[in-house]
Every structure is written in C-alpha cells, then in structure tokens.
C-alpha cells in the first residue's frame, strides 16, 4: 500500500473510531463491541507504525473521552493515563523481558482489570472531599454528589493525610439484575448502567442503581511512603475500599500467565465485570526510572481476555417448542466469532425479554457468551430503516395448535400430538444424566415418533427388535444394541429417574437434593409444597411444579407403566455413612486437586455434605488445591475455614 492510500485509510479509521468514542463516552450508547473497537484501533496503530506518521488528531494520542458540558470541569492534580494492551502471551513475554532488562530483574503485581467507569476520589483530613471522572486524563467532570451515593465509597477513612485514589465505578451483576426487574427503561449491561448513573445530574437516580467502587491505585498520599504496589493494595484495603480481593506478586512470565488462566476460567462466577488482568511493576521507584509515554505508563500493561461480547445482525427469530410445551424465541444471527466459537443462534428467553431489550429482526444486536452457556442477546446496538418488529406466534410452529400465554411465556398444550414436545421429552428421558440409554439420539426419537407411534415414555420399553428393523439405518447390530441399552437402563437411581421425568425447572442438582431429602419416590409423591421448600435452593415455583406433577393423573399412570415395564429404582439409604464432619456442611472446591472434582463432590455428598460453586457467608469449608484463585481469596476475606487435601483427609478419618 503506497503512502497516499495509507493516509486515506488512516483518516477513514480515525473518523470511524471518533464516532464510536463519541457514542461510548459521551452518549453512553456504544454501537459496537469492545473487541470490534480494538480491531479498528489496532489497525490504526499498525498503519501508524508502518508509515511512521501520526496525525495530530489521531485517537492514539488521546486519553479517555470528551467532557460533558453539563458537569463542572475539574483539573486533575495528577495526570491519568490509559493502559497499553498486550495482544497475546508472546507480547506479554516480550514486555516482561524488557522490564527485567531495564530493572535488572523485578517483581510484578497482577490484579483484575475492571470494566466500569474510571473515577478519582480525594480525601482531606480523613474525610471525603470530591470525586472526578477521568475525562481526557488532564481534566475530568466533577461528580462529587453522584459518587457520594455509592455504597462502598467511605465518607471517612482512618488515614488523615491528604489522599487521592483512583478506581472503577462498577455496577455488579446482582445490582444490574435487580435494577432491571423494576425499571421501565432497562439497562443494556452493567457497564452502561454505571456510566449512565454517574453522569446523571440527579444523585437520587444514581443511588437507585446501587453502584460500587473498586479501588486499585493511590495517586497522591501525603505523609505515608507507599513504595510498592503491594503496599498500595494493603493500604487501600486498610482504608475500607473494595479491591476485588485478587492480588498476586509474580516473579516471571509463567507465573503471570498462570494467574491470567486461573481468572479466565472463573471470571463468569465473579459478580463484577472484568475484561482482563492488569500487570504492573511492583516497585514504585523502578517505575519512575522506566517512565511514561504521552498516553500510558511503560511499566504497566493490560491483558484482555478473549471477547465474551460482540455485535452482529439479528436476521430472524425461530420459535422453538420444548419438552414441557414452552415455546421459546431463538435468534438467528449472522455468523460471528465469540469466545472461540462461531455463533449463529442465541436465546431471547420470552416475550418480555424481547420487549425489554428492544431488538428487531434485521437489527444489530449485542451477543454475550458465558462459559458453555448458550449465547444470549443482551440488547439493541443499532436499528435500521428496514428493521421490523418480532412477531409473536398465535399457533404452535410444530403442530399448529393455538398457543396459550401465561405471563411472558407461551405454551403449546397439545402434549402428546406435538412432535417437537414429544421428541424432546423422549430425548431427555434417554439422556446420559437421566436413564442413560446408550446410543439414543434425538434423530432416533424423531424416527420412533414418525414411524412407530411412540408418544409416551413407557412406549420405549414396548419396542422389539423387529420394530426397530423397520426404521431407516437400523440393521441387526444397531437394533440389538438399542434393545440391550433399554434393558440396561431399567436399573437406575432415584435422582436419575426423577430427573428423567422432565419436571419443569427440576435439573440434575435439584433432583439429587430431593432424592437425598426424601429417600423414596413414595415420599416425594406424597410430600407437600412446604416440604419441598425446606430443601436448599428450592423456592415456591419449583415446589409448586413438583407437587403439580405428582398430582397429575396422567403422570402417575405413566410412572406405574414404567414400573410395570421392569424399571427398578435402587432405593439407597444415601446417608447410611453420614460423617458428622460433613453432615449439613457446605464445601467449595477450588484449584488443582489430586482427584477429579466430580469424584470429591460425590464423596462429600455421600457423607451428608453438599457442594457449591461459589463462596458465600454460608460456606463452611473451602478445599483448596494448587493454583487456587479468587475463591480462596474471598474465603480468606470472609474468615472461612480453608482445607488442604491433607486437612480434608483428616476430616474423613476423624468422622
């Protein structure tokens, strides 16, 4: 590419980036995802490096966004900088090697990279004085009245010298969900929620969003020598600020990568939005020697996780019928890469969800993916002239029956003549966590429905080899294997049988909890709603679903037919080996353990305990293996008993 074309391309990129900066920082209405923005930004960076030209209005020279005219401007006493990003582990290793060369060897502090709104707060004589947004790095917006409403910003602190700290205004996922339940105008995401709250001229409106402030830096501290990031972190905690409770000192790149990978695995369990990790030289005097560029410190970098949110075009909506008859909208998308996978479909949950998110067919939408959960539409990014409203169906897309609306949900009540319902119900019954009928697929269930009139779960056990041989692609061996799998499935456990029945909202964990509590199917079927509510994590809705199921004459008769076909539930006295050290105790497992996690969880449950995926005040023990991450830090902060594997084994013996 010649220099003239490079210059034109740079101008085009600058124009596009400026538009998105304005949408993001000034309007609080981003129309592309962070990963798409980064792609544009680094394209410009690469062209500037290639040409050696940096235009005077390039966004690569700029820190932060424009100042809102509706707020009083305040000049920062200490200039604020952005963080340079490393794109991969190779870039990270190069940076670490460079820092070690310049310092002769150094330590590195590793912390969360929060995805909120940067704030600077000043204290004088131990009392909150003012708060300012980052603005352009030199001048910010005075948001003192708004920040005063943030519940985790202390209005007085133990330190009596003059203090200026920097941190991130955040809206936790919990606060975001609670706010959206009541709000007429729903928020797109927590990041959008905090920006709008801080920039609201009415502090009462700010308070409604229940924000938090996570502190990570001291910009000025008169009368105390904070010569390392470790001392800064400890000092901040002593003053009563939230920090995110993740802080590690590393000595080499491998340790840093280990921290990044630990957090990457559990980031979706954290209640605050983080989009990466920040790595800083620990020693403050070394930072002074290394210095800054015009935009960022050379002694710190950010490593961003693989994107969990992108924008793409919502082309159309398909209404899908599940095993309970519930009809759910599924968005069909232009293919987009997200968290290492190509995404073409995402859930929209229900009618109210569509209205709340304000999305249309042929509109640009934000899509998020968390771990292995199906991607979800988060909200509207951009509406076009030819965008059209999503039509809610009146009849079942599978069988043509008139749909029934219950609140925001649609249902097809043709339970035994609706193909999608029956096929999904049979597939669920046969699945590995349920009756575990090996080699049984959704395609097989569909073929049984279409050709052998299989409509009920009990019909499966009436099938013969001769029946199966009439089906397409069923030869002797496959037919024999299916019949043998059906026979083998007849011996099962209580929780698996309960789960296989497809009771609405009863997943595998809930089925286990019910089986442990009631021991037999007879006890379960005769229990009251109040009895079910006594089981941990079962609320009134699930309790009603279970009770309604066992009061339905059809399901009672179907269960009897299953028993008559030869199904035997192994009624095991689950707590016959109850260990008093485990009975009623909640364990959380974290880090690398010597045995598979599932094996340890099963052992705990067999001894009367239970396991949880997250640490809370209700946790009794945290079993911590090597490279334990944020769960361990949270447990320490809450004063929860930490067990090594040796400690855990002692509990087994002593019991």
XYZ file of C-alpha atoms in Angstrom:
655
model
C 0.000 0.000 0.000
C 1.510 3.364 -1.033
C 1.755 6.292 1.394
C -1.242 8.131 -0.067
C -3.524 5.110 0.343
C -2.184 4.531 3.879
C -3.000 8.148 4.756
C -6.541 7.846 3.393
C -7.052 4.567 5.261
C -5.790 6.191 8.492
C -8.185 9.134 8.063
C -11.068 6.740 7.478
C -10.192 4.704 10.591
C -9.830 7.865 12.710
C -13.254 9.068 11.581
C -14.844 5.720 12.465
C -13.057 5.442 15.833
C -14.034 9.018 16.744
C -17.677 8.190 16.017
C -17.549 5.157 18.301
C -15.678 7.107 21.008
C -18.444 9.699 20.974
C -21.146 7.013 21.194
C -19.316 5.275 24.050
C -18.003 8.125 26.212
C -20.440 10.964 25.566
C -23.741 9.313 24.662
C -23.166 6.184 26.758
C -24.633 4.284 23.817
C -21.987 2.027 22.212
C -22.959 0.529 18.856
C -20.081 -1.968 18.532
C -18.454 -4.374 20.988
C -15.077 -3.812 22.692
C -13.414 -6.447 20.516
C -14.639 -4.758 17.323
C -13.402 -1.396 18.629
C -9.999 -2.913 19.463
C -9.748 -4.300 15.934
C -10.279 -0.813 14.454
C -7.902 0.784 16.965
C -5.045 -1.657 16.368
C -5.481 -1.400 12.602
C -4.736 2.315 13.016
C -1.797 1.591 15.374
C -0.300 -0.814 12.820
C -0.673 1.710 9.967
C 0.987 4.430 12.075
C 3.914 2.113 12.774
C 4.176 1.136 9.100
C 4.103 4.713 7.801
C 5.857 6.498 10.668
C 3.059 9.090 10.547
C 0.787 10.002 13.450
C -1.802 12.589 12.519
C -2.232 15.340 15.143
C -5.865 14.360 15.741
C -5.264 10.607 15.968
C -7.154 8.880 18.814
C -3.926 7.035 19.652
C -2.720 10.339 21.165
C -5.855 10.825 23.196
C -6.732 9.553 26.683
C -10.390 8.985 27.564
C -13.381 10.805 26.068
C -14.856 14.277 25.685
C -16.036 16.269 28.697
C -19.790 16.587 29.159
C -20.762 20.247 29.189
C -23.462 19.660 31.814
C -20.836 18.997 34.513
C -18.298 21.341 36.094
C -14.811 20.655 34.785
C -12.080 19.827 37.282
C -8.357 19.673 36.515
C -6.601 16.568 37.814
C -3.726 17.196 40.179
C -2.015 14.067 38.847
C -2.358 13.233 35.159
C -4.171 9.981 34.407
C -3.044 7.530 31.771
C -4.534 4.712 29.752
C -3.011 1.240 29.844
C -1.179 -0.244 26.898
C -2.522 -3.680 25.944
C -0.589 -6.817 25.110
C -2.366 -8.889 22.491
C -1.152 -12.377 23.419
C 1.260 -14.310 25.654
C 4.112 -13.665 23.227
C 3.638 -9.890 23.557
C 3.376 -10.311 27.321
C 6.655 -12.248 27.454
C 8.381 -9.554 25.371
C 7.165 -6.858 27.773
C 8.246 -8.817 30.864
C 11.703 -9.417 29.350
C 12.002 -5.711 28.546
C 11.055 -4.722 32.103
C 13.573 -7.182 33.553
C 16.332 -5.814 31.313
C 15.601 -2.237 32.360
C 15.451 -3.039 36.078
C 17.925 -5.894 36.368
C 15.041 -8.137 37.488
C 11.770 -7.159 39.116
C 8.507 -8.389 40.644
C 5.116 -7.885 39.029
C 1.728 -7.217 40.667
C -1.269 -8.872 38.988
C -4.824 -7.568 39.556
C -8.259 -7.583 37.920
C -8.941 -5.251 35.001
C -12.369 -3.856 35.891
C -14.824 -2.942 33.136
C -16.563 0.103 34.586
C -16.057 3.876 34.746
C -12.744 5.276 35.999
C -13.071 7.661 38.977
C -10.676 9.735 41.062
C -11.605 10.431 44.695
C -9.889 12.894 47.034
C -9.819 12.839 50.847
C -8.621 15.546 53.215
C -8.146 15.033 56.965
C -9.739 11.600 56.574
C -12.971 12.981 55.050
C -14.355 12.533 51.520
C -13.808 15.772 49.611
C -14.512 15.300 45.905
C -14.842 12.865 43.009
C -13.974 13.322 39.359
C -14.267 11.238 36.201
C -11.110 10.548 34.227
C -12.258 12.732 31.339
C -9.360 13.318 28.961
C -6.708 12.488 31.564
C -5.952 16.107 32.428
C -9.468 17.418 33.055
C -12.474 15.443 34.244
C -16.072 16.022 35.303
C -16.961 16.847 38.898
C -19.268 14.025 40.028
C -18.887 14.521 43.786
C -22.616 14.431 44.531
C -23.124 11.299 42.470
C -20.160 9.350 43.867
C -21.161 10.221 47.417
C -24.181 7.953 46.900
C -22.038 4.889 46.119
C -22.439 2.490 48.996
C -18.838 1.249 49.027
C -17.194 4.699 48.933
C -16.241 5.525 52.548
C -17.079 9.093 53.568
C -14.358 8.930 56.222
C -11.162 6.879 56.390
C -8.502 6.182 59.075
C -5.727 7.969 57.141
C -5.673 11.695 57.985
C -3.154 12.897 55.417
C -4.209 14.195 52.023
C -5.101 11.278 49.760
C -6.130 10.885 46.104
C -7.103 7.433 44.899
C -8.178 6.009 41.570
C -10.569 3.150 40.943
C -13.521 1.943 38.968
C -17.190 2.747 39.458
C -18.981 -0.582 38.993
C -22.480 -2.000 38.854
C -22.378 -5.601 40.000
C -24.294 -8.221 38.047
C -26.631 -8.664 41.027
C -27.420 -4.929 41.217
C -27.887 -4.852 37.428
C -30.420 -7.696 37.509
C -32.307 -6.229 40.480
C -32.495 -2.808 38.820
C -33.771 -4.203 35.522
C -36.546 -6.150 37.279
C -38.138 -2.865 38.394
C -37.001 -0.348 35.769
C -39.291 0.791 32.961
C -36.277 1.529 30.746
C -33.952 -1.463 31.012
C -30.162 -1.151 31.018
C -28.125 -2.851 28.290
C -25.347 -4.061 30.563
C -23.638 -3.172 33.888
C -21.004 -1.002 32.167
C -23.708 1.073 30.512
C -25.546 1.170 33.855
C -22.687 2.678 35.834
C -21.788 5.271 33.173
C -25.378 6.474 32.996
C -25.673 6.574 36.785
C -22.521 8.635 37.376
C -23.391 11.030 34.568
C -26.930 11.571 35.843
C -27.446 15.086 37.159
C -29.821 13.816 39.859
C -27.871 11.957 42.591
C -31.075 10.244 43.704
C -31.158 8.453 40.370
C -27.522 7.450 40.842
C -28.346 5.939 44.226
C -31.094 3.752 42.731
C -28.536 1.744 40.766
C -26.637 0.631 43.902
C -23.154 1.115 42.470
C -19.836 0.050 43.964
C -16.335 1.468 43.776
C -13.277 -0.775 43.415
C -10.027 0.997 44.251
C -6.699 -0.012 42.673
C -4.303 2.949 42.801
C -3.039 5.746 45.039
C -2.205 8.869 43.030
C -1.138 11.063 45.963
C -0.562 10.270 49.628
C 0.900 12.891 51.935
C 2.694 11.508 54.982
C 2.970 7.829 54.008
C 5.544 6.066 51.855
C 3.895 3.544 49.531
C 6.920 2.284 47.637
C 5.333 -0.846 46.114
C 2.037 -1.867 44.570
C 1.721 -4.468 47.316
C 1.842 -1.719 49.952
C -0.645 0.324 47.911
C -3.043 -2.641 47.792
C -2.798 -3.291 51.532
C -3.131 0.415 52.352
C -6.265 0.729 50.216
C -7.877 -2.233 51.990
C -6.968 -0.733 55.401
C -8.856 2.447 54.453
C -12.022 0.420 53.808
C -12.115 0.331 49.999
C -13.204 -2.630 47.898
C -10.346 -4.043 45.806
C -11.844 -7.119 44.167
C -9.825 -9.337 46.540
C -7.426 -10.540 43.852
C -3.769 -9.578 44.156
C -0.684 -11.653 43.387
C 3.030 -10.909 43.213
C 4.734 -12.785 40.379
C 8.427 -13.111 39.542
C 8.253 -14.372 35.949
C 6.010 -14.573 32.902
C 4.899 -18.141 33.602
C 3.503 -17.150 36.997
C 1.699 -14.196 35.395
C 0.186 -16.452 32.712
C -0.918 -18.879 35.423
C -2.790 -16.037 37.187
C -4.418 -14.968 33.915
C -5.549 -18.516 33.122
C -6.905 -19.083 36.640
C -9.085 -15.983 36.468
C -10.090 -16.617 32.854
C -11.658 -19.924 33.965
C -13.703 -18.418 36.801
C -14.380 -14.869 35.546
C -18.057 -15.579 34.935
C -18.515 -16.570 38.589
C -17.346 -13.109 39.695
C -20.130 -10.622 40.464
C -18.278 -7.716 38.858
C -17.472 -7.351 35.175
C -13.780 -7.831 34.460
C -12.392 -7.999 30.935
C -8.773 -8.892 31.648
C -5.850 -8.553 34.043
C -3.540 -5.634 34.822
C 0.172 -6.322 35.291
C 2.364 -3.645 36.930
C 5.937 -3.476 38.138
C 5.641 -3.814 41.905
C 8.488 -1.446 42.824
C 7.424 2.227 42.572
C 10.943 3.699 42.273
C 11.620 1.374 39.329
C 8.534 2.797 37.651
C 9.971 6.301 37.890
C 13.095 5.153 36.064
C 11.124 3.422 33.289
C 8.698 6.310 32.827
C 5.680 7.039 30.626
C 4.762 7.713 27.014
C 2.327 10.540 26.215
C -0.541 8.096 26.635
C 0.388 5.267 29.002
C 2.940 4.122 31.595
C 5.654 1.867 30.200
C 5.723 -0.073 33.487
C 2.178 -1.476 33.261
C 0.109 -3.362 30.694
C -3.348 -4.878 30.387
C -4.018 -8.400 29.118
C -7.589 -8.695 27.833
C -9.479 -11.986 27.873
C -10.952 -13.435 24.707
C -14.065 -11.453 23.926
C -17.314 -12.562 25.560
C -19.480 -9.971 23.794
C -19.747 -8.920 20.146
C -22.315 -7.281 17.911
C -23.896 -8.855 14.843
C -27.086 -8.786 12.774
C -30.219 -10.477 14.136
C -31.662 -11.824 10.891
C -34.824 -13.560 12.104
C -36.453 -15.335 15.056
C -37.451 -19.012 15.219
C -39.942 -20.142 17.885
C -38.848 -23.457 19.374
C -41.061 -25.904 21.326
C -39.514 -27.675 24.355
C -40.488 -30.850 26.212
C -42.808 -29.011 28.635
C -44.650 -27.276 25.779
C -42.966 -23.943 26.393
C -42.346 -22.025 23.158
C -39.085 -20.062 23.236
C -37.756 -17.457 20.757
C -34.349 -18.254 19.252
C -32.484 -15.516 17.367
C -30.863 -16.440 14.050
C -27.699 -14.382 13.617
C -25.121 -13.504 11.014
C -22.237 -15.831 11.910
C -19.795 -14.196 14.335
C -16.730 -15.420 16.278
C -17.318 -15.301 20.035
C -15.189 -16.823 22.836
C -13.513 -19.264 20.459
C -16.697 -20.448 18.720
C -18.719 -19.471 15.658
C -22.128 -18.302 16.862
C -25.203 -18.326 14.602
C -28.017 -18.612 17.182
C -28.788 -17.080 20.573
C -31.635 -17.159 23.094
C -34.147 -14.365 23.660
C -35.893 -16.117 26.613
C -39.507 -14.869 26.292
C -41.872 -12.149 25.076
C -40.988 -9.698 27.867
C -37.283 -10.227 27.181
C -37.770 -9.171 23.556
C -39.640 -6.022 24.647
C -37.128 -5.196 27.389
C -34.130 -5.497 25.077
C -35.855 -3.583 22.279
C -34.474 -5.735 19.469
C -35.850 -6.187 15.957
C -35.438 -8.552 13.051
C -32.698 -7.141 10.817
C -31.121 -5.019 13.552
C -27.609 -5.009 15.015
C -27.555 -6.552 18.491
C -25.062 -7.310 21.260
C -24.462 -11.014 21.930
C -22.740 -12.432 25.016
C -21.487 -15.921 25.784
C -20.533 -17.150 29.275
C -18.590 -20.422 29.515
C -20.546 -23.132 27.686
C -23.939 -21.498 28.173
C -25.927 -20.792 25.007
C -25.178 -17.249 23.759
C -27.701 -14.610 24.823
C -28.891 -11.421 23.132
C -28.050 -8.551 25.501
C -29.666 -5.604 23.743
C -30.007 -3.408 20.674
C -26.888 -1.846 19.193
C -28.372 -0.262 16.074
C -31.750 -0.123 14.325
C -32.046 0.263 10.535
C -34.730 1.598 8.192
C -35.786 -1.917 7.215
C -35.711 -3.336 10.773
C -39.058 -4.844 11.751
C -40.733 -5.893 14.977
C -40.529 -9.528 16.040
C -43.943 -11.146 15.611
C -45.263 -13.283 18.454
C -46.866 -16.500 17.102
C -50.504 -17.343 17.787
C -50.242 -21.031 16.834
C -47.651 -23.702 17.639
C -44.891 -23.808 14.989
C -44.698 -27.596 15.402
C -48.314 -28.834 15.464
C -50.475 -25.810 14.606
C -52.461 -25.788 17.880
C -53.468 -22.404 19.340
C -50.873 -21.246 21.884
C -51.703 -20.257 25.466
C -49.928 -17.282 27.065
C -49.079 -17.438 30.782
C -47.402 -14.188 31.805
C -44.474 -13.605 29.424
C -44.396 -17.298 28.403
C -46.111 -19.135 25.546
C -47.186 -22.770 25.759
C -48.490 -25.457 23.403
C -50.844 -27.692 25.390
C -51.007 -30.442 22.751
C -48.607 -32.512 24.870
C -48.860 -35.854 23.031
C -49.588 -34.741 19.487
C -46.929 -32.040 19.182
C -43.911 -33.654 17.562
C -41.237 -31.292 18.942
C -42.525 -31.718 22.504
C -42.648 -35.492 22.389
C -39.268 -35.890 20.671
C -37.613 -33.526 23.171
C -39.262 -35.354 26.096
C -38.083 -38.769 24.885
C -34.554 -37.465 24.153
C -34.354 -36.002 27.666
C -35.576 -39.254 29.244
C -32.892 -41.221 27.380
C -30.027 -38.777 28.052
C -26.876 -39.717 29.981
C -27.806 -37.920 33.240
C -31.302 -39.432 33.123
C -31.955 -43.075 32.113
C -28.687 -43.246 30.150
C -29.962 -45.253 27.155
C -26.704 -45.529 25.207
C -26.655 -44.678 21.511
C -30.051 -42.987 21.696
C -30.155 -39.688 19.775
C -32.726 -37.001 19.037
C -32.825 -38.331 15.483
C -33.749 -41.786 16.858
C -36.517 -40.234 18.988
C -37.889 -38.463 15.899
C -37.849 -41.665 13.896
C -39.719 -43.512 16.671
C -42.362 -40.764 16.745
C -42.802 -40.699 12.975
C -42.759 -44.429 12.229
C -43.633 -46.386 15.391
C -46.171 -44.060 17.025
C -44.047 -43.621 20.181
C -45.831 -40.892 22.161
C -45.146 -41.761 25.815
C -42.011 -42.588 27.784
C -43.341 -46.031 28.638
C -43.738 -46.803 24.900
C -39.944 -47.136 24.680
C -39.967 -50.322 26.733
C -42.582 -51.940 24.452
C -40.245 -51.774 21.450
C -38.959 -55.007 19.914
C -36.020 -55.709 17.671
C -38.460 -56.314 14.806
C -39.950 -52.841 15.342
C -36.535 -51.207 15.153
C -35.538 -53.109 11.993
C -38.368 -51.317 10.160
C -36.599 -47.987 10.717
C -34.188 -46.413 8.263
C -30.492 -47.204 9.016
C -31.361 -49.762 11.702
C -29.567 -53.053 10.975
C -29.191 -56.129 13.216
C -26.326 -54.765 15.312
C -27.819 -51.338 15.920
C -31.217 -52.818 16.765
C -29.628 -55.312 19.210
C -27.574 -52.556 20.865
C -30.642 -50.346 21.332
C -32.717 -53.159 22.854
C -29.816 -54.060 25.196
C -29.429 -50.401 26.209
C -33.144 -50.195 27.006
C -32.870 -53.303 29.194
C -29.754 -51.988 30.986
C -31.447 -48.653 31.719
C -34.160 -50.346 33.798
C -31.906 -50.430 36.867
C -31.484 -46.820 37.897
C -31.052 -44.458 40.841
C -33.790 -42.352 42.367
C -32.371 -38.959 41.390
C -31.782 -40.065 37.777
C -35.328 -41.380 37.444
C -36.708 -38.174 38.972
C -34.658 -36.050 36.568
C -35.696 -38.206 33.586
C -39.396 -37.386 34.143
C -38.798 -33.826 32.905
C -40.491 -31.930 35.744
C -40.312 -28.202 34.852
C -37.313 -26.425 36.444
C -36.007 -29.638 38.085
C -32.419 -30.039 36.913
C -29.948 -32.726 37.891
C -28.753 -30.934 41.059
C -32.306 -30.303 42.279
C -33.196 -33.934 41.582
C -30.212 -35.052 43.694
C -31.190 -32.734 46.542
C -34.775 -34.032 46.536
C -33.633 -37.671 46.446
C -31.310 -37.093 49.400
C -34.031 -35.409 51.419
C -36.945 -37.784 50.771
C -35.127 -41.089 50.087
C -38.004 -42.775 48.152
C -40.324 -41.928 45.270
C -43.298 -42.611 47.539
C -42.081 -39.964 49.994
C -41.556 -37.495 47.149
C -45.008 -38.041 45.631
C -46.735 -37.560 48.999
C -44.718 -34.505 50.138
C -46.325 -31.060 50.328
C -45.133 -27.826 48.690
C -43.978 -26.687 52.141
C -41.866 -29.851 52.452
C -40.145 -29.154 49.138
C -39.403 -25.527 50.074
C -37.391 -26.837 53.041
C -34.857 -28.256 50.551
C -31.977 -25.845 49.862
C -32.317 -23.825 46.639
C -35.943 -24.887 46.035
C -38.348 -21.966 46.017
C -42.100 -21.745 45.774
C -42.210 -22.003 41.967
C -40.207 -25.246 41.772
C -42.066 -26.675 44.784
C -45.380 -26.000 43.038
C -44.084 -27.584 39.800
C -43.120 -30.795 41.631
C -46.384 -31.008 43.571
C -48.454 -30.316 40.439
C -46.555 -33.023 38.543
C -47.268 -35.688 41.162
C -50.942 -34.679 41.347
C -51.403 -35.148 37.595
C -53.226 -38.442 36.927
C -51.504 -38.927 33.571
C -48.007 -38.755 35.064
C -48.954 -41.050 37.954
C -50.240 -43.626 35.477
C -47.156 -43.179 33.278
C -44.862 -43.831 36.247
C -46.815 -47.005 37.015
C -46.448 -48.143 33.395
C -42.685 -47.573 33.618
C -42.524 -49.730 36.746
C -44.633 -52.441 35.070
C -42.155 -52.450 32.177
C -39.452 -53.528 34.627
C -37.830 -50.323 35.855
C -36.267 -50.766 39.291
C -35.183 -47.810 41.403
C -32.299 -48.671 43.674
C -33.619 -47.156 46.873
C -30.278 -46.451 48.539
C -30.089 -45.088 52.071
C -27.978 -42.190 50.919
C -26.759 -41.112 54.336
C -26.066 -44.568 55.747
C -22.426 -43.496 56.089
C -23.024 -39.986 57.375
C -19.871 -38.385 58.711
C -20.561 -35.748 61.419
C -17.777 -33.587 59.979
C -19.679 -33.427 56.683
C -23.370 -33.645 57.592
C -25.111 -30.395 56.659
C -21.809 -28.681 55.774
C -21.254 -26.741 52.548
C -17.950 -27.211 50.720
C -16.483 -25.182 47.853
C -13.680 -26.742 45.778
C -11.035 -24.620 44.081
C -7.654 -25.089 42.431
C -5.987 -28.240 41.089
C -6.805 -31.292 43.229
C -5.272 -34.792 43.174
C -8.606 -36.448 42.282
C -11.272 -35.490 39.734
C -13.528 -32.789 41.181
C -16.679 -34.820 40.448
C -15.303 -37.735 42.496
C -14.649 -35.488 45.512
C -18.053 -33.801 45.207
C -19.780 -37.205 45.125
C -17.812 -38.271 48.214
C -18.827 -35.129 50.137
C -22.475 -35.620 49.200
C -22.397 -39.325 50.133
C -21.237 -38.331 53.631
C -24.077 -35.875 54.172
C -22.428 -32.691 52.962
C -23.154 -30.554 49.940
C -21.073 -28.616 47.435
C -21.419 -25.167 45.923
C -19.701 -23.445 43.011
C -19.324 -20.101 44.798
C -18.060 -18.849 48.160
C -20.513 -17.065 50.455
C -21.080 -16.475 54.161
C -22.967 -19.793 54.166
C -19.851 -21.742 53.086
C -18.361 -23.917 55.847
C -15.156 -25.115 54.168
C -13.103 -24.293 51.076
C -11.000 -27.230 49.843
C -8.077 -25.534 48.097
C -5.689 -27.260 45.737
C -2.698 -25.808 43.922
C -3.152 -22.557 41.978
C -6.365 -21.697 43.821
C -7.678 -18.315 42.686
C -10.343 -15.798 43.643
C -12.476 -18.276 45.607
C -9.590 -18.800 48.018
C -9.070 -15.052 48.361
C -12.762 -14.489 49.044
C -12.830 -17.300 51.621
C -9.858 -15.751 53.438
C -11.577 -12.361 53.437
C -14.750 -13.902 54.922
C -12.802 -15.891 57.519
C -13.974 -19.259 56.154
C -12.021 -22.389 57.100
C -9.531 -23.337 54.361
C -8.721 -27.030 53.966
C -5.724 -28.577 52.249
C -6.217 -32.080 50.870
C -4.386 -33.372 53.952
C -6.858 -31.498 56.197
C -9.746 -32.893 54.159
C -8.480 -36.453 54.583
C -8.216 -35.923 58.352
C -11.903 -34.955 58.433
C -12.675 -38.246 56.699
C -10.684 -40.256 59.255
C -11.894 -38.381 62.332
C -15.501 -38.829 61.272
